[in-house]
PDB file of C-alpha atoms in Angstrom:
ATOM      1  CA  ASP P   1       0.095   0.006   0.074  1.00 87.00           C
ATOM      2  CA  ILE P   2       3.017   2.211   0.881  1.00 89.00           C
ATOM      3  CA  GLU P   3       4.338   1.890  -2.455  1.00 88.00           C
ATOM      4  CA  GLN P   4       1.188   2.449  -4.529  1.00 87.00           C
ATOM      5  CA  SER P   5       0.666   5.666  -2.565  1.00 89.00           C
ATOM      6  CA  LEU P   6       4.347   6.687  -3.294  1.00 90.00           C
ATOM      7  CA  ALA P   7       3.812   5.890  -6.949  1.00 87.00           C
ATOM      8  CA  ALA P   8       0.437   8.041  -7.283  1.00 87.00           C
ATOM      9  CA  CYS P   9       2.691  10.656  -6.241  1.00 87.00           C
ATOM     10  CA  GLY P  10       5.139  10.080  -8.885  1.00 86.00           C
ATOM     11  CA  PHE P  11       7.841   8.460  -6.822  1.00 89.00           C
ATOM     12  CA  GLY P  12       9.050   4.742  -7.248  1.00 85.00           C
ATOM     13  CA  VAL P  13      11.763   2.476  -8.448  1.00 82.00           C
ATOM     14  CA  GLY P  14      13.332   4.424 -11.675  1.00 80.00           C
ATOM     15  CA  THR P  15      12.358   7.714 -10.537  1.00 83.00           C
ATOM     16  CA  PRO P  16      15.494  10.064 -11.753  1.00 84.00           C
ATOM     17  CA  LEU P  17      17.376  11.718  -8.681  1.00 80.00           C
ATOM     18  CA  ARG P  18      17.445  14.919 -10.534  1.00 81.00           C
ATOM     19  CA  GLY P  19      15.042  17.255  -9.379  1.00 80.00           C
ATOM     20  CA  PHE P  20      13.669  15.019  -6.268  1.00 82.00           C
ATOM     21  CA  ARG P  21      12.698  16.765  -3.402  1.00 86.00           C
ATOM     22  CA  ALA P  22      11.815  14.428  -0.111  1.00 87.00           C
ATOM     23  CA  ASP P  23       9.832  17.059   1.696  1.00 86.00           C
ATOM     24  CA  VAL P  24       7.387  17.830  -1.654  1.00 87.00           C
ATOM     25  CA  THR P  25       6.697  13.937  -2.049  1.00 89.00           C
ATOM     26  CA  GLU P  26       6.031  13.620   1.750  1.00 89.00           C
ATOM     27  CA  ASN P  27       3.467  16.349   1.662  1.00 87.00           C
ATOM     28  CA  ARG P  28       1.849  14.676  -1.380  1.00 87.00           C
ATOM     29  CA  VAL P  29       1.476  11.331   0.249  1.00 89.00           C
ATOM     30  CA  LEU P  30       0.037  12.764   3.583  1.00 87.00           C
ATOM     31  CA  MET P  31      -2.567  14.561   1.409  1.00 86.00           C
ATOM     32  CA  LEU P  32      -3.158  11.458  -0.493  1.00 86.00           C
ATOM     33  CA  ASP P  33      -3.382   8.856   2.216  1.00 85.00           C
ATOM     34  CA  ASP P  34      -5.321   9.837   5.263  1.00 83.00           C
ATOM     35  CA  ARG P  35      -4.108   6.474   7.111  1.00 85.00           C
ATOM     36  CA  LEU P  36      -0.557   7.986   7.524  1.00 84.00           C
ATOM     37  CA  ALA P  37       0.226  10.134  10.201  1.00 83.00           C
ATOM     38  CA  TRP P  38       3.983  10.737   9.480  1.00 87.00           C
ATOM     39  CA  ILE P  39       6.115   9.907   6.306  1.00 89.00           C
ATOM     40  CA  SER P  40       9.821  10.334   6.073  1.00 88.00           C
ATOM     41  CA  ILE P  41      12.001   9.525   2.898  1.00 89.00           C
ATOM     42  CA  ASN P  42      15.857   9.249   3.386  1.00 87.00           C
ATOM     43  CA  ARG P  43      18.020   8.411   0.473  1.00 81.00           C
ATOM     44  CA  ARG P  44      21.077   6.489   0.657  1.00 79.00           C
ATOM     45  CA  GLY P  45      22.793   6.149  -2.701  1.00 75.00           C
ATOM     46  CA  THR P  46      20.186   5.444  -5.412  1.00 78.00           C
ATOM     47  CA  VAL P  47      18.115   3.552  -2.464  1.00 82.00           C
ATOM     48  CA  ALA P  48      15.276   5.291  -0.623  1.00 85.00           C
ATOM     49  CA  TYR P  49      14.276   4.197   2.878  1.00 87.00           C
ATOM     50  CA  VAL P  50      10.450   5.167   3.942  1.00 90.00           C
ATOM     51  CA  GLN P  51       9.419   5.421   7.460  1.00 89.00           C
ATOM     52  CA  VAL P  52       5.753   5.770   8.063  1.00 89.00           C
ATOM     53  CA  ARG P  53       3.632   6.092  11.018  1.00 86.00           C
ATOM     54  CA  GLU P  54      -0.099   4.936  11.077  1.00 85.00           C
ATOM     55  CA  ALA P  55      -2.757   7.787  11.871  1.00 79.00           C
ATOM     56  CA  ALA P  56      -4.635   6.875  15.274  1.00 70.00           C
ATOM     57  CA  HIS P  57      -8.549   7.469  14.528  1.00 61.00           C
ATOM     58  CA  ALA P  58     -10.626   8.086  17.269  1.00 54.00           C
ATOM     59  CA  PRO P  59     -13.620   5.813  17.485  1.00 53.00           C
ATOM     60  CA  GLU P  60     -16.479   6.496  15.376  1.00 52.00           C
ATOM     61  CA  ASP P  61     -19.599   7.981  16.914  1.00 50.00           C
ATOM     62  CA  GLU P  62     -22.680   6.052  16.846  1.00 45.00           C
ATOM     63  CA  GLU P  63     -24.272   8.369  14.178  1.00 47.00           C
ATOM     64  CA  GLU P  64     -21.274   8.082  11.835  1.00 50.00           C
ATOM     65  CA  THR P  65     -21.317   4.308  11.758  1.00 69.00           C
ATOM     66  CA  GLY P  66     -24.945   4.109  10.825  1.00 84.00           C
ATOM     67  CA  ALA P  67     -27.958   2.830  12.166  1.00 89.00           C
ATOM     68  CA  ALA P  68     -28.056  -1.219  12.308  1.00 92.00           C
ATOM     69  CA  ASN P  69     -29.657  -4.040  13.999  1.00 94.00           C
ATOM     70  CA  VAL P  70     -28.230  -7.467  14.828  1.00 95.00           C
ATOM     71  CA  VAL P  71     -30.169 -10.552  13.242  1.00 96.00           C
ATOM     72  CA  ALA P  72     -29.769 -14.223  13.460  1.00 96.00           C
ATOM     73  CA  THR P  73     -27.968 -16.002  10.982  1.00 95.00           C
ATOM     74  CA  ARG P  74     -29.275 -19.417  11.894  1.00 94.00           C
ATOM     75  CA  PRO P  75     -31.809 -21.104  14.025  1.00 96.00           C
ATOM     76  CA  GLY P  76     -31.009 -21.711  17.788  1.00 95.00           C
ATOM     77  CA  ARG P  77     -32.276 -21.371  21.085  1.00 96.00           C
ATOM     78  CA  ILE P  78     -30.674 -18.378  22.803  1.00 95.00           C
ATOM     79  CA  GLU P  79     -28.311 -18.990  25.662  1.00 95.00           C
ATOM     80  CA  ARG P  80     -26.782 -15.355  26.534  1.00 93.00           C
ATOM     81  CA  VAL P  81     -26.192 -11.865  25.339  1.00 94.00           C
ATOM     82  CA  GLU P  82     -23.398  -9.867  25.591  1.00 92.00           C
ATOM     83  CA  LEU P  83     -24.783  -6.442  24.707  1.00 91.00           C
ATOM     84  CA  VAL P  84     -22.566  -3.433  23.578  1.00 90.00           C
ATOM     85  CA  ARG P  85     -25.322  -1.132  22.520  1.00 89.00           C
ATOM     86  CA  GLY P  86     -29.022  -1.455  21.394  1.00 90.00           C
ATOM     87  CA  LEU P  87     -32.565  -3.009  22.633  1.00 91.00           C
ATOM     88  CA  VAL P  88     -31.992  -6.715  23.383  1.00 94.00           C
ATOM     89  CA  LEU P  89     -35.159  -8.321  22.218  1.00 94.00           C
ATOM     90  CA  VAL P  90     -34.574 -12.121  23.151  1.00 94.00           C
ATOM     91  CA  GLY P  91     -33.675 -13.719  26.235  1.00 93.00           C
ATOM     92  CA  LYS P  92     -32.533 -17.055  27.480  1.00 93.00           C
ATOM     93  CA  GLY P  93     -34.453 -19.797  26.021  1.00 94.00           C
ATOM     94  CA  ASP P  94     -35.976 -18.252  23.311  1.00 95.00           C
ATOM     95  CA  THR P  95     -36.271 -19.919  19.844  1.00 96.00           C
ATOM     96  CA  VAL P  96     -35.125 -18.023  17.015  1.00 96.00           C
ATOM     97  CA  ASP P  97     -35.065 -18.567  13.445  1.00 96.00           C
ATOM     98  CA  GLU P  98     -32.607 -17.319  10.738  1.00 95.00           C
ATOM     99  CA  GLY P  99     -33.229 -13.300  10.115  1.00 94.00           C
ATOM    100  CA  ASP P 100     -35.102 -12.924  13.183  1.00 96.00           C
ATOM    101  CA  LEU P 101     -34.640  -9.473  14.939  1.00 95.00           C
ATOM    102  CA  LEU P 102     -32.235 -10.092  17.937  1.00 96.00           C
ATOM    103  CA  VAL P 103     -30.940  -6.578  18.956  1.00 95.00           C
ATOM    104  CA  SER P 104     -32.866  -3.575  17.716  1.00 92.00           C
ATOM    105  CA  GLY P 105     -30.775  -0.310  16.486  1.00 90.00           C
ATOM    106  CA  LEU P 106     -34.311   1.485  16.989  1.00 87.00           C
ATOM    107  CA  TYR P 107     -35.585   3.041  20.336  1.00 83.00           C
ATOM    108  CA  ASP P 108     -39.163   4.265  20.476  1.00 76.00           C
ATOM    109  CA  SER P 109     -39.964   7.059  23.367  1.00 65.00           C
ATOM    110  CA  ASN P 110     -42.984   8.726  23.886  1.00 66.00           C
ATOM    111  CA  ILE P 111     -40.866  11.923  24.945  1.00 63.00           C
ATOM    112  CA  TYR P 112     -38.068  12.039  22.390  1.00 63.00           C
ATOM    113  CA  GLY P 113     -39.811   9.934  19.480  1.00 68.00           C
ATOM    114  CA  TYR P 114     -37.670   7.514  17.350  1.00 75.00           C
ATOM    115  CA  ARG P 115     -33.902   7.592  17.938  1.00 82.00           C
ATOM    116  CA  TRP P 116     -31.490   4.977  16.328  1.00 85.00           C
ATOM    117  CA  THR P 117     -28.139   3.714  16.967  1.00 88.00           C
ATOM    118  CA  HIS P 118     -25.354   1.024  15.438  1.00 91.00           C
ATOM    119  CA  ALA P 119     -26.576  -2.250  17.583  1.00 92.00           C
ATOM    120  CA  GLU P 120     -23.887  -4.319  18.561  1.00 92.00           C
ATOM    121  CA  ALA P 121     -23.918  -7.559  20.594  1.00 92.00           C
ATOM    122  CA  ARG P 122     -22.744 -10.997  21.044  1.00 93.00           C
ATOM    123  CA  VAL P 123     -25.862 -13.508  20.781  1.00 95.00           C
ATOM    124  CA  TYR P 124     -24.910 -17.122  21.547  1.00 95.00           C
ATOM    125  CA  ALA P 125     -27.433 -19.759  21.098  1.00 95.00           C
ATOM    126  CA  ARG P 126     -27.571 -23.737  21.264  1.00 96.00           C
ATOM    127  CA  THR P 127     -27.499 -24.712  17.472  1.00 96.00           C
ATOM    128  CA  VAL P 128     -27.663 -27.931  15.491  1.00 96.00           C
ATOM    129  CA  ARG P 129     -25.185 -28.385  12.504  1.00 94.00           C
ATOM    130  CA  GLU P 130     -25.054 -31.204  10.025  1.00 95.00           C
ATOM    131  CA  PHE P 131     -21.846 -32.112   8.023  1.00 95.00           C
ATOM    132  CA  HIS P 132     -21.887 -34.665   5.096  1.00 96.00           C
ATOM    133  CA  ILE P 133     -18.657 -35.678   3.695  1.00 95.00           C
ATOM    134  CA  THR P 134     -17.935 -38.191   1.198  1.00 96.00           C
ATOM    135  CA  ILE P 135     -14.362 -39.285   0.410  1.00 95.00           C
ATOM    136  CA  PRO P 136     -13.933 -41.515  -2.887  1.00 95.00           C
ATOM    137  CA  LEU P 137     -11.637 -44.420  -2.846  1.00 95.00           C
ATOM    138  CA  ALA P 138     -10.570 -43.910  -6.501  1.00 94.00           C
ATOM    139  CA  TYR P 139      -8.795 -40.541  -7.111  1.00 91.00           C
ATOM    140  CA  GLU P 140      -6.304 -38.637  -9.172  1.00 88.00           C
ATOM    141  CA  GLN P 141      -3.002 -37.808  -8.150  1.00 86.00           C
ATOM    142  CA  LYS P 142       0.191 -35.971  -9.383  1.00 81.00           C
ATOM    143  CA  ALA P 143       3.063 -38.139 -10.718  1.00 78.00           C
ATOM    144  CA  TYR P 144       6.334 -36.202 -11.528  1.00 73.00           C
ATOM    145  CA  GLN P 145       8.024 -37.355 -14.520  1.00 66.00           C
ATOM    146  CA  VAL P 146      11.747 -38.300 -14.248  1.00 56.00           C
ATOM    147  CA  GLU P 147      11.872 -38.837 -17.977  1.00 55.00           C
ATOM    148  CA  TYR P 148      11.796 -34.788 -18.620  1.00 48.00           C
ATOM    149  CA  GLY P 149      15.236 -34.873 -17.434  1.00 50.00           C
ATOM    150  CA  GLU P 150      16.139 -31.560 -15.395  1.00 55.00           C
ATOM    151  CA  ILE P 151      13.648 -29.330 -13.865  1.00 68.00           C
ATOM    152  CA  LEU P 152      12.718 -26.749 -16.236  1.00 75.00           C
ATOM    153  CA  ARG P 153      14.005 -23.456 -15.241  1.00 80.00           C
ATOM    154  CA  GLU P 154      13.845 -19.910 -16.278  1.00 84.00           C
ATOM    155  CA  ASN P 155      15.938 -16.836 -15.102  1.00 86.00           C
ATOM    156  CA  PHE P 156      15.156 -13.122 -15.240  1.00 87.00           C
ATOM    157  CA  LEU P 157      17.120 -10.203 -14.583  1.00 84.00           C
ATOM    158  CA  LYS P 158      14.999  -7.408 -12.868  1.00 80.00           C
ATOM    159  CA  PHE P 159      16.801  -3.842 -13.109  1.00 77.00           C
ATOM    160  CA  PHE P 160      14.512  -1.008 -11.714  1.00 72.00           C
ATOM    161  CA  SER P 161      11.222  -1.876 -13.313  1.00 72.00           C
ATOM    162  CA  LYS P 162      12.573  -3.636 -16.239  1.00 80.00           C
ATOM    163  CA  THR P 163      12.415  -7.500 -16.674  1.00 82.00           C
ATOM    164  CA  ILE P 164      15.255  -9.273 -19.024  1.00 83.00           C
ATOM    165  CA  LYS P 165      15.124 -12.896 -19.667  1.00 83.00           C
ATOM    166  CA  PHE P 166      18.456 -14.762 -19.842  1.00 79.00           C
ATOM    167  CA  SER P 167      17.833 -18.174 -20.188  1.00 73.00           C
ATOM    168  CA  LYS P 168      16.257 -20.154 -23.203  1.00 71.00           C
ATOM    169  CA  SER P 169      12.796 -21.155 -23.129  1.00 67.00           C
ATOM    170  CA  THR P 170      11.845 -24.275 -21.346  1.00 63.00           C
ATOM    171  CA  GLY P 171       9.651 -25.550 -24.025  1.00 63.00           C
ATOM    172  CA  ASN P 172       6.925 -26.581 -21.582  1.00 63.00           C
ATOM    173  CA  GLU P 173       3.868 -25.739 -23.658  1.00 65.00           C
ATOM    174  CA  GLY P 174       1.392 -28.174 -23.206  1.00 65.00           C
ATOM    175  CA  VAL P 175       2.947 -29.643 -20.436  1.00 72.00           C
ATOM    176  CA  LEU P 176       1.220 -29.992 -17.029  1.00 79.00           C
ATOM    177  CA  CYS P 177       3.662 -27.960 -14.441  1.00 80.00           C
ATOM    178  CA  ASP P 178       3.884 -27.146 -10.837  1.00 81.00           C
ATOM    179  CA  THR P 179       5.526 -23.719 -10.902  1.00 83.00           C
ATOM    180  CA  ILE P 180       7.866 -22.585  -8.243  1.00 83.00           C
ATOM    181  CA  GLU P 181       9.268 -18.793  -7.856  1.00 85.00           C
ATOM    182  CA  SER P 182      11.900 -17.265  -6.062  1.00 84.00           C
ATOM    183  CA  GLU P 183      13.706 -13.856  -6.149  1.00 81.00           C
ATOM    184  CA  ARG P 184      17.128 -12.772  -4.747  1.00 78.00           C
ATOM    185  CA  SER P 185      18.537  -9.845  -4.424  1.00 74.00           C
ATOM    186  CA  MET P 186      22.416  -9.328  -6.292  1.00 68.00           C
ATOM    187  CA  GLY P 187      24.500  -9.200  -3.081  1.00 55.00           C
ATOM    188  CA  ILE P 188      27.599  -7.920  -4.883  1.00 52.00           C
ATOM    189  CA  LEU P 189      26.084  -4.861  -5.530  1.00 50.00           C
ATOM    190  CA  ASP P 190      24.006  -3.924  -2.601  1.00 50.00           C
ATOM    191  CA  GLU P 191      26.464  -1.600  -0.938  1.00 53.00           C
ATOM    192  CA  VAL P 192      26.357   0.405  -4.520  1.00 53.00           C
ATOM    193  CA  GLY P 193      22.466   0.649  -4.287  1.00 57.00           C
ATOM    194  CA  PHE P 194      21.284  -0.757  -7.435  1.00 63.00           C
ATOM    195  CA  PRO P 195      17.948  -2.364  -7.669  1.00 70.00           C
ATOM    196  CA  ILE P 196      18.942  -5.581  -9.233  1.00 78.00           C
ATOM    197  CA  SER P 197      17.697  -9.022  -8.513  1.00 81.00           C
ATOM    198  CA  ILE P 198      17.380 -12.417  -9.915  1.00 85.00           C
ATOM    199  CA  ARG P 199      13.957 -13.969 -10.566  1.00 86.00           C
ATOM    200  CA  THR P 200      14.011 -17.788 -11.063  1.00 88.00           C
ATOM    201  CA  VAL P 201      11.026 -19.854 -12.147  1.00 86.00           C
ATOM    202  CA  TRP P 202      11.031 -23.774 -11.800  1.00 81.00           C
ATOM    203  CA  HIS P 203       8.538 -25.740 -13.766  1.00 80.00           C
ATOM    204  CA  LEU P 204       7.967 -29.143 -12.490  1.00 80.00           C
ATOM    205  CA  PRO P 205       6.520 -31.397 -15.235  1.00 81.00           C
ATOM    206  CA  TYR P 206       3.816 -33.981 -13.967  1.00 81.00           C
ATOM    207  CA  THR P 207       1.180 -36.239 -15.307  1.00 82.00           C
ATOM    208  CA  VAL P 208      -1.861 -37.244 -13.525  1.00 86.00           C
ATOM    209  CA  THR P 209      -2.778 -40.851 -12.810  1.00 86.00           C
ATOM    210  CA  GLU P 210      -5.372 -43.118 -11.089  1.00 90.00           C
ATOM    211  CA  ALA P 211      -4.725 -44.110  -7.463  1.00 90.00           C
ATOM    212  CA  THR P 212      -6.695 -45.738  -4.947  1.00 93.00           C
ATOM    213  CA  ARG P 213      -6.994 -45.447  -0.857  1.00 93.00           C
ATOM    214  CA  THR P 214      -7.651 -48.021   1.868  1.00 94.00           C
ATOM    215  CA  PRO P 215     -10.913 -47.582   3.584  1.00 94.00           C
ATOM    216  CA  ALA P 216      -8.900 -46.899   6.805  1.00 94.00           C
ATOM    217  CA  GLU P 217      -7.201 -44.238   4.757  1.00 94.00           C
ATOM    218  CA  ALA P 218     -10.575 -42.718   3.432  1.00 94.00           C
ATOM    219  CA  GLU P 219     -11.716 -42.811   7.168  1.00 94.00           C
ATOM    220  CA  GLU P 220      -9.008 -40.965   8.134  1.00 94.00           C
ATOM    221  CA  LEU P 221      -9.086 -38.262   5.766  1.00 93.00           C
ATOM    222  CA  ALA P 222     -13.134 -37.926   6.245  1.00 94.00           C
ATOM    223  CA  TYR P 223     -12.169 -37.210   9.908  1.00 93.00           C
ATOM    224  CA  PHE P 224      -9.848 -34.582   8.970  1.00 92.00           C
ATOM    225  CA  GLU P 225     -11.870 -32.754   6.847  1.00 92.00           C
ATOM    226  CA  LEU P 226     -14.632 -32.608   9.541  1.00 91.00           C
ATOM    227  CA  ALA P 227     -12.245 -31.114  11.972  1.00 89.00           C
ATOM    228  CA  ARG P 228     -11.291 -28.751   9.396  1.00 87.00           C
ATOM    229  CA  GLU P 229     -15.107 -27.628   8.527  1.00 89.00           C
ATOM    230  CA  ILE P 230     -16.125 -27.576  12.394  1.00 87.00           C
ATOM    231  CA  GLY P 231     -12.494 -25.155  13.176  1.00 83.00           C
ATOM    232  CA  SER P 232     -13.879 -23.008  10.253  1.00 83.00           C
ATOM    233  CA  ILE P 233     -17.062 -21.668  11.561  1.00 84.00           C
ATOM    234  CA  PRO P 234     -16.971 -18.152  12.124  1.00 78.00           C
ATOM    235  CA  GLY P 235     -16.163 -17.180  15.545  1.00 76.00           C
ATOM    236  CA  GLY P 236     -15.728 -20.766  16.764  1.00 76.00           C
ATOM    237  CA  VAL P 237     -17.891 -22.811  18.718  1.00 83.00           C
ATOM    238  CA  GLU P 238     -18.354 -24.627  22.152  1.00 88.00           C
ATOM    239  CA  LEU P 239     -19.184 -28.094  21.173  1.00 89.00           C
ATOM    240  CA  LEU P 240     -21.824 -29.664  23.376  1.00 91.00           C
ATOM    241  CA  GLN P 241     -22.564 -32.772  21.693  1.00 92.00           C
ATOM    242  CA  LYS P 242     -21.477 -34.841  18.599  1.00 92.00           C
ATOM    243  CA  THR P 243     -23.026 -37.855  16.673  1.00 95.00           C
ATOM    244  CA  VAL P 244     -21.268 -39.548  13.855  1.00 95.00           C
ATOM    245  CA  THR P 245     -22.361 -42.174  11.560  1.00 96.00           C
ATOM    246  CA  THR P 246     -20.262 -43.906   8.937  1.00 95.00           C
ATOM    247  CA  HIS P 247     -20.939 -45.864   5.724  1.00 95.00           C
ATOM    248  CA  LEU P 248     -18.621 -47.610   3.640  1.00 95.00           C
ATOM    249  CA  ALA P 249     -19.881 -48.289  -0.110  1.00 93.00           C
ATOM    250  CA  GLU P 250     -18.204 -49.738  -3.029  1.00 91.00           C
ATOM    251  CA  SER P 251     -16.565 -46.599  -4.279  1.00 94.00           C
ATOM    252  CA  GLU P 252     -16.506 -44.247  -1.372  1.00 95.00           C
ATOM    253  CA  PHE P 253     -16.531 -43.595   2.450  1.00 96.00           C
ATOM    254  CA  ARG P 254     -19.217 -41.382   3.750  1.00 96.00           C
ATOM    255  CA  LEU P 255     -19.224 -39.647   7.190  1.00 96.00           C
ATOM    256  CA  ASP P 256     -22.527 -38.131   8.530  1.00 96.00           C
ATOM    257  CA  CYS P 257     -22.272 -35.892  11.831  1.00 96.00           C
ATOM    258  CA  THR P 258     -24.475 -33.879  13.662  1.00 96.00           C
ATOM    259  CA  VAL P 259     -22.900 -31.307  15.919  1.00 93.00           C
ATOM    260  CA  VAL P 260     -24.960 -29.511  18.966  1.00 95.00           C
ATOM    261  CA  CYS P 261     -22.950 -26.564  20.053  1.00 93.00           C
ATOM    262  CA  ILE P 262     -22.918 -22.820  21.436  1.00 94.00           C
ATOM    263  CA  GLU P 263     -21.887 -20.210  18.829  1.00 93.00           C
ATOM    264  CA  ASP P 264     -22.454 -16.516  18.025  1.00 94.00           C
ATOM    265  CA  ILE P 265     -25.253 -16.263  15.658  1.00 94.00           C
ATOM    266  CA  GLY P 266     -25.671 -12.398  15.564  1.00 94.00           C
ATOM    267  CA  SER P 267     -24.914 -10.506  12.485  1.00 93.00           C
ATOM    268  CA  THR P 268     -24.922  -6.697  12.204  1.00 93.00           C
ATOM    269  CA  ARG P 269     -27.228  -5.563   9.572  1.00 92.00           C
ATOM    270  CA  PRO P 270     -27.654  -2.012   8.331  1.00 91.00           C
ATOM    271  CA  ILE P 271     -31.003  -0.048   8.754  1.00 86.00           C
ATOM    272  CA  ASP P 272     -31.796   2.292   5.945  1.00 81.00           C
ATOM    273  CA  ILE P 273     -33.055   5.626   7.621  1.00 73.00           C
ATOM    274  CA  VAL P 274     -35.262   7.950   5.631  1.00 70.00           C
ATOM    275  CA  GLN P 275     -35.953  11.501   6.458  1.00 67.00           C
ATOM    276  CA  THR P 276     -39.216  12.653   6.032  1.00 68.00           C
ATOM    277  CA  PRO P 277     -40.621  16.571   6.168  1.00 64.00           C
ATOM    278  CA  ASP P 278     -42.593  17.205   9.601  1.00 59.00           C
TER     279      ASP P 278
END
């Protein structure tokens, strides 16, 4: 992001030293990027060293964040509500469905009339989730081919913003390959300050072959996928009960899991406020 802001202000790799003024560029960047509180550009040889300090923004006012409700993302039975702001509409033991209003961002007062806020809360509910995982016993896998000889490699010289290829083409067109890239600076010229580096691209040819896994291997993989899916639930969950059934067929291993858990089902949804004349 810093490099992009500098480039938008006309400063980057390849900028001529003649006529360059650090103070002018620094002011331009600060005017362009309000995330920065301070920036300093110091030049040593032909290398620019940029230091920045991020701006510390004050917390947004409720009115600036906009009116919002907290609604349910899935069905569940309410366990507890950790309120930050807003009007709580549910209590422990209440059953809610997806889309139900949990915490309102609107207040109705006989004295002051309607007013709004940006509702915020964690609403924990007992939920039931189902997972269905199927692992085929036959699958495709990569087989790296030694008959291709040495690993195909291409070398590029990067000088300022230019890239020059100085190795012959690998001839890997139409061949399935994994690609690995690396870039290293030319250490011998570091003290001089020239931005020169070598970029190397390796191509590992392979073919796709048919393979099989044993039922035990399929079962182990299914449980691994189950753990990954449970772990990917946003906000995490507190597991209360887990029921697992498995079925081995001729071509696949199937795992079905029902999980009872406690999770945060609240999601902030903005409210459109329309001002009408009195």
